[in-house]
mmCIF file of C-alpha atoms and ligand atoms in Angstrom:
data_model
loop_
_atom_site.group_PDB
_atom_site.id
_atom_site.type_symbol
_atom_site.label_atom_id
_atom_site.label_comp_id
_atom_site.label_asym_id
_atom_site.label_seq_id
_atom_site.Cartn_x
_atom_site.Cartn_y
_atom_site.Cartn_z
ATOM 1 C CA MET A 1 63.905 -76.266 99.619
ATOM 2 C CA ARG A 2 60.676 -78.009 98.572
ATOM 3 C CA THR A 3 59.632 -78.273 94.966
ATOM 4 C CA VAL A 4 55.836 -77.396 95.750
ATOM 5 C CA TYR A 5 55.069 -75.211 98.761
ATOM 6 C CA TRP A 6 52.417 -72.880 100.153
ATOM 7 C CA GLU A 7 53.343 -69.387 101.465
ATOM 8 C CA SER A 8 51.389 -66.113 101.943
ATOM 9 C CA GLU A 9 48.271 -67.560 100.444
ATOM 10 C CA GLN A 10 49.800 -68.674 97.171
ATOM 11 C CA LEU A 11 51.256 -71.959 95.858
ATOM 12 C CA HIS A 12 54.648 -71.748 94.739
ATOM 13 C CA MET A 13 56.642 -74.159 92.712
ATOM 14 C CA ILE A 14 60.227 -74.646 91.147
ATOM 15 C CA ASP A 15 59.801 -73.930 87.512
ATOM 16 C CA GLN A 16 61.309 -77.124 86.182
ATOM 17 C CA ARG A 17 61.112 -76.029 82.405
ATOM 18 C CA LEU A 18 63.982 -73.614 83.118
ATOM 19 C CA LEU A 19 66.375 -75.859 85.000
ATOM 20 C CA PRO A 20 69.379 -76.506 84.978
ATOM 21 C CA GLU A 21 70.262 -73.034 83.887
ATOM 22 C CA THR A 22 67.832 -71.134 86.093
ATOM 23 C CA LEU A 23 66.356 -71.729 89.339
ATOM 24 C CA THR A 24 63.031 -69.765 89.260
ATOM 25 C CA ILE A 25 60.089 -70.073 91.713
ATOM 26 C CA VAL A 26 56.577 -69.297 90.169
ATOM 27 C CA SER A 27 53.479 -68.438 92.390
ATOM 28 C CA TYR A 28 49.741 -69.186 91.547
ATOM 29 C CA ARG A 29 46.652 -67.815 93.156
ATOM 30 C CA THR A 30 43.958 -69.860 90.998
ATOM 31 C CA HIS A 31 43.312 -73.640 90.517
ATOM 32 C CA ALA A 32 43.255 -72.863 86.629
ATOM 33 C CA GLU A 33 46.695 -71.676 86.608
ATOM 34 C CA VAL A 34 47.813 -74.653 88.554
ATOM 35 C CA ALA A 35 46.272 -77.006 86.043
ATOM 36 C CA GLN A 36 47.751 -75.278 83.324
ATOM 37 C CA ALA A 37 51.215 -75.272 85.139
ATOM 38 C CA ILE A 38 50.711 -79.201 85.378
ATOM 39 C CA THR A 39 49.748 -79.646 81.853
ATOM 40 C CA GLY A 40 52.739 -77.441 80.809
ATOM 41 C CA MET A 41 55.315 -79.342 82.975
ATOM 42 C CA VAL A 42 56.196 -76.441 85.181
ATOM 43 C CA VAL A 43 55.689 -79.191 87.712
ATOM 44 C CA ARG A 44 56.110 -82.705 86.888
ATOM 45 C CA GLY A 45 56.706 -86.060 88.540
ATOM 46 C CA ALA A 46 53.832 -88.138 89.709
ATOM 47 C CA PRO A 47 53.848 -87.136 93.500
ATOM 48 C CA ALA A 48 54.886 -83.483 92.766
ATOM 49 C CA ILE A 49 51.723 -83.095 90.590
ATOM 50 C CA GLY A 50 49.406 -84.665 93.144
ATOM 51 C CA ALA A 51 50.783 -82.285 95.679
ATOM 52 C CA ALA A 52 50.230 -79.326 93.390
ATOM 53 C CA ALA A 53 46.780 -80.467 92.494
ATOM 54 C CA ALA A 54 45.949 -80.752 96.284
ATOM 55 C CA PHE A 55 47.097 -76.962 96.755
ATOM 56 C CA GLY A 56 45.185 -76.149 93.602
ATOM 57 C CA LEU A 57 41.908 -77.536 95.055
ATOM 58 C CA ALA A 58 42.735 -75.409 98.203
ATOM 59 C CA LEU A 59 43.113 -72.279 96.042
ATOM 60 C CA ALA A 60 39.713 -73.231 94.421
ATOM 61 C CA GLY A 61 38.292 -72.663 97.834
ATOM 62 C CA TYR A 62 39.593 -69.219 98.359
ATOM 63 C CA GLU A 63 38.563 -68.301 94.624
ATOM 64 C CA SER A 64 34.979 -69.486 95.398
ATOM 65 C CA ARG A 65 32.461 -66.844 96.303
ATOM 66 C CA ALA A 66 30.336 -69.576 97.899
ATOM 67 C CA HIS A 67 28.673 -68.350 101.089
ATOM 68 C CA THR A 68 27.261 -71.571 101.988
ATOM 69 C CA THR A 69 29.026 -74.976 102.496
ATOM 70 C CA PRO A 70 26.885 -76.943 99.765
ATOM 71 C CA ASP A 71 27.877 -74.104 97.258
ATOM 72 C CA LEU A 72 31.527 -74.438 98.130
ATOM 73 C CA LEU A 73 31.407 -78.194 97.695
ATOM 74 C CA THR A 74 30.040 -77.624 94.071
ATOM 75 C CA ASP A 75 32.854 -75.430 93.561
ATOM 76 C CA TYR A 76 35.425 -77.905 94.684
ATOM 77 C CA GLN A 77 33.831 -80.443 92.587
ATOM 78 C CA ALA A 78 34.055 -78.407 89.455
ATOM 79 C CA ALA A 79 37.716 -77.430 90.153
ATOM 80 C CA ALA A 80 38.673 -81.055 90.850
ATOM 81 C CA ALA A 81 37.408 -82.322 87.342
ATOM 82 C CA SER A 82 39.644 -79.429 85.726
ATOM 83 C CA LEU A 83 42.701 -80.506 87.943
ATOM 84 C CA LYS A 84 42.298 -84.341 87.165
ATOM 85 C CA ALA A 85 41.946 -83.604 83.539
ATOM 86 C CA ALA A 86 45.611 -81.971 83.512
ATOM 87 C CA ARG A 87 47.614 -85.048 83.001
ATOM 88 C CA PRO A 88 46.063 -88.626 82.491
ATOM 89 C CA THR A 89 48.723 -91.072 83.283
ATOM 90 C CA ALA A 90 49.959 -90.470 86.873
ATOM 91 C CA VAL A 91 47.271 -91.797 89.188
ATOM 92 C CA ASN A 92 48.745 -89.723 92.052
ATOM 93 C CA LEU A 93 46.781 -86.574 90.498
ATOM 94 C CA ALA A 94 43.489 -87.999 90.833
ATOM 95 C CA TRP A 95 44.350 -89.853 93.970
ATOM 96 C CA ALA A 96 45.282 -86.475 95.552
ATOM 97 C CA VAL A 97 42.263 -84.627 94.360
ATOM 98 C CA ASP A 98 39.951 -87.391 95.214
ATOM 99 C CA ARG A 99 41.532 -87.472 98.739
ATOM 100 C CA LEU A 100 40.888 -83.858 99.149
ATOM 101 C CA THR A 101 37.465 -83.680 97.662
ATOM 102 C CA LYS A 102 36.287 -86.698 100.210
ATOM 103 C CA GLU A 103 37.822 -84.694 102.863
ATOM 104 C CA ALA A 104 35.705 -81.792 102.076
ATOM 105 C CA ALA A 105 32.476 -83.922 101.554
ATOM 106 C CA SER A 106 32.934 -85.688 105.180
ATOM 107 C CA ASN A 107 33.215 -82.146 106.800
ATOM 108 C CA ALA A 108 30.226 -80.632 105.105
ATOM 109 C CA HIS A 109 28.942 -79.863 108.560
ATOM 110 C CA LEU A 110 31.574 -77.075 108.658
ATOM 111 C CA PRO A 111 30.795 -73.378 107.754
ATOM 112 C CA ALA A 112 32.069 -72.354 104.438
ATOM 113 C CA ASP A 113 35.022 -70.378 105.751
ATOM 114 C CA ALA A 114 36.034 -73.152 108.279
ATOM 115 C CA LEU A 115 35.854 -75.676 105.343
ATOM 116 C CA ARG A 116 38.170 -73.573 103.244
ATOM 117 C CA ALA A 117 40.873 -73.557 106.057
ATOM 118 C CA HIS A 118 40.379 -77.348 106.683
ATOM 119 C CA ILE A 119 41.005 -78.294 103.109
ATOM 120 C CA LEU A 120 44.222 -76.084 102.914
ATOM 121 C CA GLN A 121 45.474 -77.882 106.092
ATOM 122 C CA ALA A 122 44.705 -81.193 104.348
ATOM 123 C CA ALA A 123 46.644 -80.171 101.286
ATOM 124 C CA GLN A 124 49.609 -79.272 103.497
ATOM 125 C CA LEU A 125 49.238 -82.443 105.422
ATOM 126 C CA LEU A 126 49.301 -84.653 102.096
ATOM 127 C CA ALA A 127 52.610 -82.622 101.073
ATOM 128 C CA ASP A 128 54.260 -83.029 104.555
ATOM 129 C CA GLU A 129 53.320 -86.812 104.372
ATOM 130 C CA ASP A 130 54.895 -87.100 100.865
ATOM 131 C CA VAL A 131 58.393 -86.136 102.276
ATOM 132 C CA LYS A 132 58.124 -88.684 105.068
ATOM 133 C CA ILE A 133 56.727 -91.474 102.756
ATOM 134 C CA ASN A 134 59.863 -90.849 100.141
ATOM 135 C CA GLN A 135 62.280 -91.035 103.250
ATOM 136 C CA ARG A 136 60.655 -94.304 104.428
ATOM 137 C CA MET A 137 60.576 -95.723 100.831
ATOM 138 C CA ALA A 138 64.457 -94.633 100.383
ATOM 139 C CA ALA A 139 65.381 -96.634 103.515
ATOM 140 C CA HIS A 140 63.705 -99.832 102.212
ATOM 141 C CA GLY A 141 65.151 -99.201 98.612
ATOM 142 C CA ALA A 142 68.473 -98.425 99.999
ATOM 143 C CA SER A 143 68.756 -102.148 101.528
ATOM 144 C CA LEU A 144 68.859 -103.248 97.883
ATOM 145 C CA ILE A 145 71.840 -101.216 96.828
ATOM 146 C CA ASP A 146 75.360 -102.521 97.344
ATOM 147 C CA ASP A 147 78.355 -100.866 97.946
ATOM 148 C CA GLY A 148 80.136 -100.112 94.479
ATOM 149 C CA ASP A 149 76.996 -100.426 92.546
ATOM 150 C CA THR A 150 76.736 -98.714 89.101
ATOM 151 C CA ILE A 151 72.924 -97.880 88.649
ATOM 152 C CA ILE A 152 71.165 -97.029 85.491
ATOM 153 C CA HIS A 153 68.205 -94.330 86.366
ATOM 154 C CA HIS A 154 65.473 -93.306 84.044
ATOM 155 C CA CYS A 155 63.710 -89.915 83.871
ATOM 156 C CA ASN A 156 63.751 -87.474 87.006
ATOM 157 C CA THR A 157 62.418 -89.218 90.303
ATOM 158 C CA GLY A 158 64.168 -87.099 92.831
ATOM 159 C CA ALA A 159 63.255 -84.151 94.977
ATOM 160 C CA LEU A 160 61.831 -82.396 91.812
ATOM 161 C CA ALA A 161 59.551 -85.068 90.871
ATOM 162 C CA THR A 162 58.129 -85.073 94.687
ATOM 163 C CA VAL A 163 57.682 -82.506 97.367
ATOM 164 C CA ASP A 164 61.001 -83.472 98.551
ATOM 165 C CA TRP A 165 63.822 -86.265 98.549
ATOM 166 C CA GLY A 166 62.382 -88.454 95.531
ATOM 167 C CA THR A 167 61.415 -91.872 94.891
ATOM 168 C CA ALA A 168 64.236 -93.999 92.893
ATOM 169 C CA LEU A 169 66.603 -91.210 93.206
ATOM 170 C CA GLY A 170 65.859 -90.786 96.843
ATOM 171 C CA VAL A 171 66.903 -94.362 97.247
ATOM 172 C CA ILE A 172 70.106 -93.465 95.625
ATOM 173 C CA ARG A 173 70.545 -90.509 97.694
ATOM 174 C CA THR A 174 69.946 -92.512 100.914
ATOM 175 C CA ALA A 175 72.260 -95.380 99.801
ATOM 176 C CA TRP A 176 74.971 -92.602 99.242
ATOM 177 C CA GLU A 177 74.344 -91.085 102.500
ATOM 178 C CA GLN A 178 74.732 -94.605 104.267
ATOM 179 C CA GLY A 179 78.452 -94.331 102.666
ATOM 180 C CA LYS A 180 77.880 -96.728 99.601
ATOM 181 C CA LYS A 181 80.094 -95.856 96.689
ATOM 182 C CA ILE A 182 77.553 -95.549 93.890
ATOM 183 C CA HIS A 183 77.798 -94.380 90.235
ATOM 184 C CA VAL A 184 74.866 -93.307 88.442
ATOM 185 C CA LEU A 185 74.415 -93.819 84.746
ATOM 186 C CA VAL A 186 71.602 -91.130 83.854
ATOM 187 C CA ASP A 187 69.349 -91.748 80.967
ATOM 188 C CA GLU A 188 69.001 -88.340 79.161
ATOM 189 C CA THR A 189 65.289 -89.423 78.701
ATOM 190 C CA ARG A 190 64.268 -88.068 75.246
ATOM 191 C CA PRO A 191 62.145 -86.120 74.312
ATOM 192 C CA ARG A 192 62.054 -83.482 77.197
ATOM 193 C CA LEU A 193 65.432 -84.913 78.914
ATOM 194 C CA GLN A 194 64.445 -85.023 82.506
ATOM 195 C CA GLY A 195 67.212 -87.049 83.023
ATOM 196 C CA ALA A 196 69.938 -84.709 81.442
ATOM 197 C CA ARG A 197 68.525 -81.515 82.706
ATOM 198 C CA LEU A 198 66.982 -82.475 86.295
ATOM 199 C CA THR A 199 68.553 -85.754 87.575
ATOM 200 C CA ALA A 200 71.936 -84.551 86.528
ATOM 201 C CA TRP A 201 71.373 -81.355 88.154
ATOM 202 C CA GLU A 202 70.244 -83.122 91.341
ATOM 203 C CA LEU A 203 73.150 -85.403 91.538
ATOM 204 C CA GLN A 204 75.443 -82.502 91.209
ATOM 205 C CA GLN A 205 73.862 -80.798 94.147
ATOM 206 C CA TYR A 206 74.329 -84.003 96.412
ATOM 207 C CA GLY A 207 77.816 -84.852 95.155
ATOM 208 C CA ILE A 208 76.933 -88.269 93.741
ATOM 209 C CA PRO A 209 79.217 -89.304 90.762
ATOM 210 C CA TYR A 210 77.282 -89.731 87.537
ATOM 211 C CA ASP A 211 77.626 -89.726 83.880
ATOM 212 C CA ILE A 212 74.767 -88.958 81.383
ATOM 213 C CA ILE A 213 74.217 -91.391 78.629
ATOM 214 C CA SER A 214 71.712 -91.224 75.690
ATOM 215 C CA ASP A 215 68.897 -93.684 76.100
ATOM 216 C CA ASN A 216 70.056 -95.795 73.337
ATOM 217 C CA MET A 217 73.400 -96.498 75.106
ATOM 218 C CA SER A 218 71.792 -98.314 78.140
ATOM 219 C CA GLY A 219 71.708 -101.927 76.559
ATOM 220 C CA HIS A 220 75.417 -101.535 75.830
ATOM 221 C CA PHE A 221 76.414 -100.651 79.308
ATOM 222 C CA MET A 222 74.409 -103.614 80.645
ATOM 223 C CA ARG A 223 75.974 -106.231 78.233
ATOM 224 C CA THR A 224 79.425 -105.159 78.897
ATOM 225 C CA GLY A 225 78.994 -105.818 82.510
ATOM 226 C CA GLN A 226 79.309 -102.036 83.532
ATOM 227 C CA VAL A 227 75.774 -101.993 85.414
ATOM 228 C CA GLN A 228 74.585 -103.701 88.409
ATOM 229 C CA LYS A 229 71.046 -102.486 88.846
ATOM 230 C CA VAL A 230 68.303 -100.432 86.871
ATOM 231 C CA LEU A 231 66.107 -97.956 89.036
ATOM 232 C CA PHE A 232 63.127 -95.962 87.896
ATOM 233 C CA GLY A 233 60.094 -94.532 89.326
ATOM 234 C CA ALA A 234 56.272 -95.174 88.299
ATOM 235 C CA ASP A 235 53.227 -92.973 87.511
ATOM 236 C CA ARG A 236 50.731 -95.897 87.773
ATOM 237 C CA ILE A 237 51.148 -99.251 88.968
ATOM 238 C CA THR A 238 48.350 -101.745 88.306
ATOM 239 C CA ALA A 239 46.933 -104.647 90.419
ATOM 240 C CA ASN A 240 49.205 -107.203 88.631
ATOM 241 C CA GLY A 241 52.514 -105.280 88.807
ATOM 242 C CA ASP A 242 52.556 -103.847 85.544
ATOM 243 C CA VAL A 243 54.422 -100.203 85.711
ATOM 244 C CA ALA A 244 53.394 -97.163 83.728
ATOM 245 C CA ASN A 245 56.499 -94.873 83.785
ATOM 246 C CA LYS A 246 58.274 -92.448 81.570
ATOM 247 C CA ILE A 247 58.588 -93.649 77.950
ATOM 248 C CA GLY A 248 61.710 -95.708 77.455
ATOM 249 C CA THR A 249 61.337 -97.517 80.773
ATOM 250 C CA TYR A 250 60.007 -100.661 78.854
ATOM 251 C CA MET A 251 62.906 -100.978 76.746
ATOM 252 C CA LEU A 252 65.385 -100.400 79.593
ATOM 253 C CA ALA A 253 63.589 -103.222 81.624
ATOM 254 C CA LEU A 254 63.787 -105.535 78.609
ATOM 255 C CA ALA A 255 67.675 -104.904 78.325
ATOM 256 C CA ALA A 256 67.990 -105.482 81.974
ATOM 257 C CA SER A 257 66.070 -108.665 81.901
ATOM 258 C CA ASP A 258 68.257 -109.929 78.988
ATOM 259 C CA ASN A 259 71.241 -109.106 80.964
ATOM 260 C CA ASP A 260 69.961 -110.961 84.253
ATOM 261 C CA LEU A 261 70.040 -107.434 86.094
ATOM 262 C CA PRO A 262 67.406 -106.360 88.570
ATOM 263 C CA ALA A 263 64.967 -103.842 87.500
ATOM 264 C CA TYR A 264 63.444 -101.822 90.588
ATOM 265 C CA SER A 265 60.407 -99.639 90.505
ATOM 266 C CA VAL A 266 60.290 -97.167 93.244
ATOM 267 C CA ALA A 267 56.847 -95.617 94.100
ATOM 268 C CA PRO A 268 54.620 -94.600 96.961
ATOM 269 C CA THR A 269 51.429 -96.761 97.480
ATOM 270 C CA SER A 270 49.557 -93.578 96.240
ATOM 271 C CA THR A 271 50.931 -94.703 92.840
ATOM 272 C CA VAL A 272 49.455 -98.208 92.983
ATOM 273 C CA ASP A 273 45.944 -98.284 91.363
ATOM 274 C CA LEU A 274 44.387 -101.680 92.507
ATOM 275 C CA ALA A 275 41.175 -100.811 90.465
ATOM 276 C CA LEU A 276 42.839 -101.373 87.366
ATOM 277 C CA ALA A 277 43.874 -105.187 86.892
ATOM 278 C CA HIS A 278 46.613 -104.583 84.146
ATOM 279 C CA GLY A 279 48.655 -102.100 82.466
ATOM 280 C CA SER A 280 46.841 -102.127 79.297
ATOM 281 C CA LEU A 281 43.969 -100.138 80.875
ATOM 282 C CA ILE A 282 46.101 -97.244 81.878
ATOM 283 C CA PRO A 283 45.635 -94.208 79.914
ATOM 284 C CA ILE A 284 48.913 -93.006 78.090
ATOM 285 C CA GLU A 285 49.174 -89.391 77.486
ATOM 286 C CA GLU A 286 50.150 -88.354 74.006
ATOM 287 C CA ARG A 287 51.917 -85.112 74.198
ATOM 288 C CA SER A 288 52.593 -82.379 71.265
ATOM 289 C CA SER A 289 54.943 -83.611 68.504
ATOM 290 C CA GLN A 290 56.820 -80.334 68.779
ATOM 291 C CA GLU A 291 58.641 -81.891 71.829
ATOM 292 C CA VAL A 292 59.981 -84.467 69.679
ATOM 293 C CA LEU A 293 60.600 -82.526 66.673
ATOM 294 C CA ASP A 294 62.219 -79.314 68.393
ATOM 295 C CA ILE A 295 65.745 -80.495 68.594
ATOM 296 C CA GLN A 296 68.904 -78.722 67.486
ATOM 297 C CA LEU A 297 72.582 -80.074 67.080
ATOM 298 C CA ALA A 298 75.371 -77.396 67.057
ATOM 299 C CA GLY A 299 72.567 -74.653 66.899
ATOM 300 C CA GLU A 300 71.082 -76.200 63.804
ATOM 301 C CA ARG A 301 67.470 -77.658 63.440
ATOM 302 C CA VAL A 302 67.742 -81.522 63.319
ATOM 303 C CA THR A 303 64.393 -82.388 61.695
ATOM 304 C CA PRO A 304 63.246 -81.371 58.338
ATOM 305 C CA ARG A 305 60.466 -78.627 58.250
ATOM 306 C CA GLY A 306 57.126 -80.320 58.248
ATOM 307 C CA ALA A 307 58.216 -83.553 59.652
ATOM 308 C CA GLN A 308 55.724 -85.674 61.672
ATOM 309 C CA ALA A 309 56.373 -87.381 65.001
ATOM 310 C CA ARG A 310 54.669 -89.421 67.660
ATOM 311 C CA ASN A 311 54.940 -88.578 71.444
ATOM 312 C CA PRO A 312 53.682 -91.013 74.060
ATOM 313 C CA ALA A 313 54.885 -89.671 77.118
ATOM 314 C CA PHE A 314 54.774 -93.009 79.079
ATOM 315 C CA ASP A 315 55.017 -96.753 78.398
ATOM 316 C CA VAL A 316 53.959 -99.955 80.344
ATOM 317 C CA THR A 317 56.331 -102.281 81.503
ATOM 318 C CA PRO A 318 54.857 -105.911 82.042
ATOM 319 C CA HIS A 319 55.250 -107.042 85.489
ATOM 320 C CA ARG A 320 57.474 -110.010 84.602
ATOM 321 C CA LEU A 321 60.293 -107.616 83.892
ATOM 322 C CA ILE A 322 60.115 -106.011 87.282
ATOM 323 C CA THR A 323 62.339 -107.465 89.981
ATOM 324 C CA ALA A 324 60.510 -105.731 92.782
ATOM 325 C CA ILE A 325 58.492 -102.671 93.654
ATOM 326 C CA VAL A 326 59.612 -100.595 96.605
ATOM 327 C CA THR A 327 57.010 -98.786 98.316
ATOM 328 C CA GLU A 328 56.918 -96.801 101.915
ATOM 329 C CA ASN A 329 55.608 -99.901 103.321
ATOM 330 C CA GLY A 330 58.206 -102.385 102.134
ATOM 331 C CA VAL A 331 59.354 -104.003 99.117
ATOM 332 C CA ALA A 332 56.701 -105.958 97.056
ATOM 333 C CA TYR A 333 57.980 -109.166 95.233
ATOM 334 C CA PRO A 334 56.107 -111.231 92.524
ATOM 335 C CA PRO A 335 53.382 -112.364 92.507
ATOM 336 C CA TYR A 336 52.137 -108.749 92.858
ATOM 337 C CA THR A 337 48.690 -109.592 93.025
ATOM 338 C CA ILE A 338 49.239 -110.998 96.447
ATOM 339 C CA SER A 339 52.275 -108.502 97.506
ATOM 340 C CA LEU A 340 50.974 -105.247 96.413
ATOM 341 C CA PRO A 341 47.394 -105.305 98.162
ATOM 342 C CA LYS A 342 49.233 -106.083 101.531
ATOM 343 C CA LEU A 343 51.481 -103.098 101.373
ATOM 344 C CA VAL A 344 48.749 -100.764 99.969
ATOM 345 C CA ASN A 345 46.369 -101.654 102.858
ATOM 346 C CA HIS A 346 49.206 -102.018 105.532
ATOM 347 C CA LYS A 347 48.447 -99.805 108.404
ATOM 348 C CA ALA A 348 51.398 -97.987 109.822
HETATM 349 O O1 MRU B 1 56.396 -86.557 82.222
HETATM 350 P P1 MRU B 1 56.947 -86.608 83.639
HETATM 351 O O2 MRU B 1 58.222 -85.724 83.751
HETATM 352 O O3 MRU B 1 56.091 -86.066 84.706
HETATM 353 O O4 MRU B 1 57.283 -88.047 84.112
HETATM 354 C C1 MRU B 1 57.786 -88.375 85.197
HETATM 355 C C2 MRU B 1 57.979 -89.887 85.529
HETATM 356 O O5 MRU B 1 57.716 -90.579 84.566
HETATM 357 C C3 MRU B 1 58.665 -90.247 86.706
HETATM 358 O O6 MRU B 1 59.536 -91.187 86.438
HETATM 359 C C4 MRU B 1 57.519 -90.566 87.551
HETATM 360 O O7 MRU B 1 56.629 -89.706 87.889
HETATM 361 C C5 MRU B 1 57.873 -91.269 88.786
HETATM 362 S S1 MRU B 1 59.140 -90.290 89.751
HETATM 363 C C6 MRU B 1 58.425 -89.774 91.057
#
C-alpha cells in the first residue's frame, strides 16, 4: 500500500498520527485540507509531503471555478503559496509544488479543463517516480552495508516517509532482502517518536530484527562497539553537504564521528538545495511546545503544569560529520561542493 495515493477524485493518505495502533486512511478533496494535514503531520517525511502537496495542487485545479487558463493559473499560484507554507524545512515540499506550477505555466496553451487533467497526471508521475527513485537509492546504499551490521537509524525514513519504500530505511530493507543479516537500533526520536512508533512498526512488517533505544542511549552503544553504521535521511541538504534532518541527528553524527563510525545520509536529489550555500541558511521549523510537554509515564503527567519548552523539529549536521550522501544517482563523498552538483545534474 502506498502512503499517499490518488483514487476516485480524492487524495488518500495513511494517517501517521494514529500508527502503530490503528491503520486508518484519510481522504481529502481540497488543497487547504491537504496543507493542514501536512502541518498537522497526518503525513510527514520529506518525500511524502512533497507528493501530498503535488496532489494538493491538482485538487486546487478541480476546486477552481476558473473557465479560462489564465484564471486557473492564478488559482494554482495561490494554492501553491499555501501548500508551500505548510512546513518550512523539507525542501521537497517547495520542490514538488514548484515543479507542478512550472508544468502548469509551460502548458498555458491548453484549455482549462485539459490543464487540470494534465496537472493531475504530473502529480501522479511525481509520486510514481518517487518509488522508483527510492529503489535506485536503496540499491546504491545497500552496497555500503555489510553482512552482520548493527545500524542505528534515526526518525522514520521508511515507506511511510515517502510514497513507498523509503530512503535510509529503504537501504536497510534492500540490504536485508539481499540476504545481509542486519540488526537495527531504532532511535525513538523524541518528541514525536517517529522511530518508536513508525520505524518499529515498519521493521516489524518486514521481519527485520530491531530494538528500540531512547535517543540518549546511542552514544553508549557506539562507544561499546555494538554499532557499525549510522543511517538517517534528510529534509534539506545544502551545496556544501550540510544536512538538515530530524532533531537529534547532529548529536548522533557527533557520537559517530567520535567513535570512527560512518554516518550516511540517504536522500533523493530533490532534497538537495544547491541554491543554499550552507546549513545555517536553512529555515528550522519550531513546533508547539506541547509536543515536548505532553508526555506521560505510567499514566502520570511528567512535566509540571505551566512548564515551558522549546521544540525545534530539525537540526543541521555539518558536512564534516557526514561520511557520504546516498542519492538515486549514486553516492556523493566529500568534497560535496564538487560531488553533489554532479549527482543533482546527472541525466539518467
Ligand atoms: O518531522 P518529520 O517526521 O516530517 O521529519 C522527517 C524526517 O526528519 C526524516 O528523517 C526526513 O524527512 C527524511 S526521510 C524521508
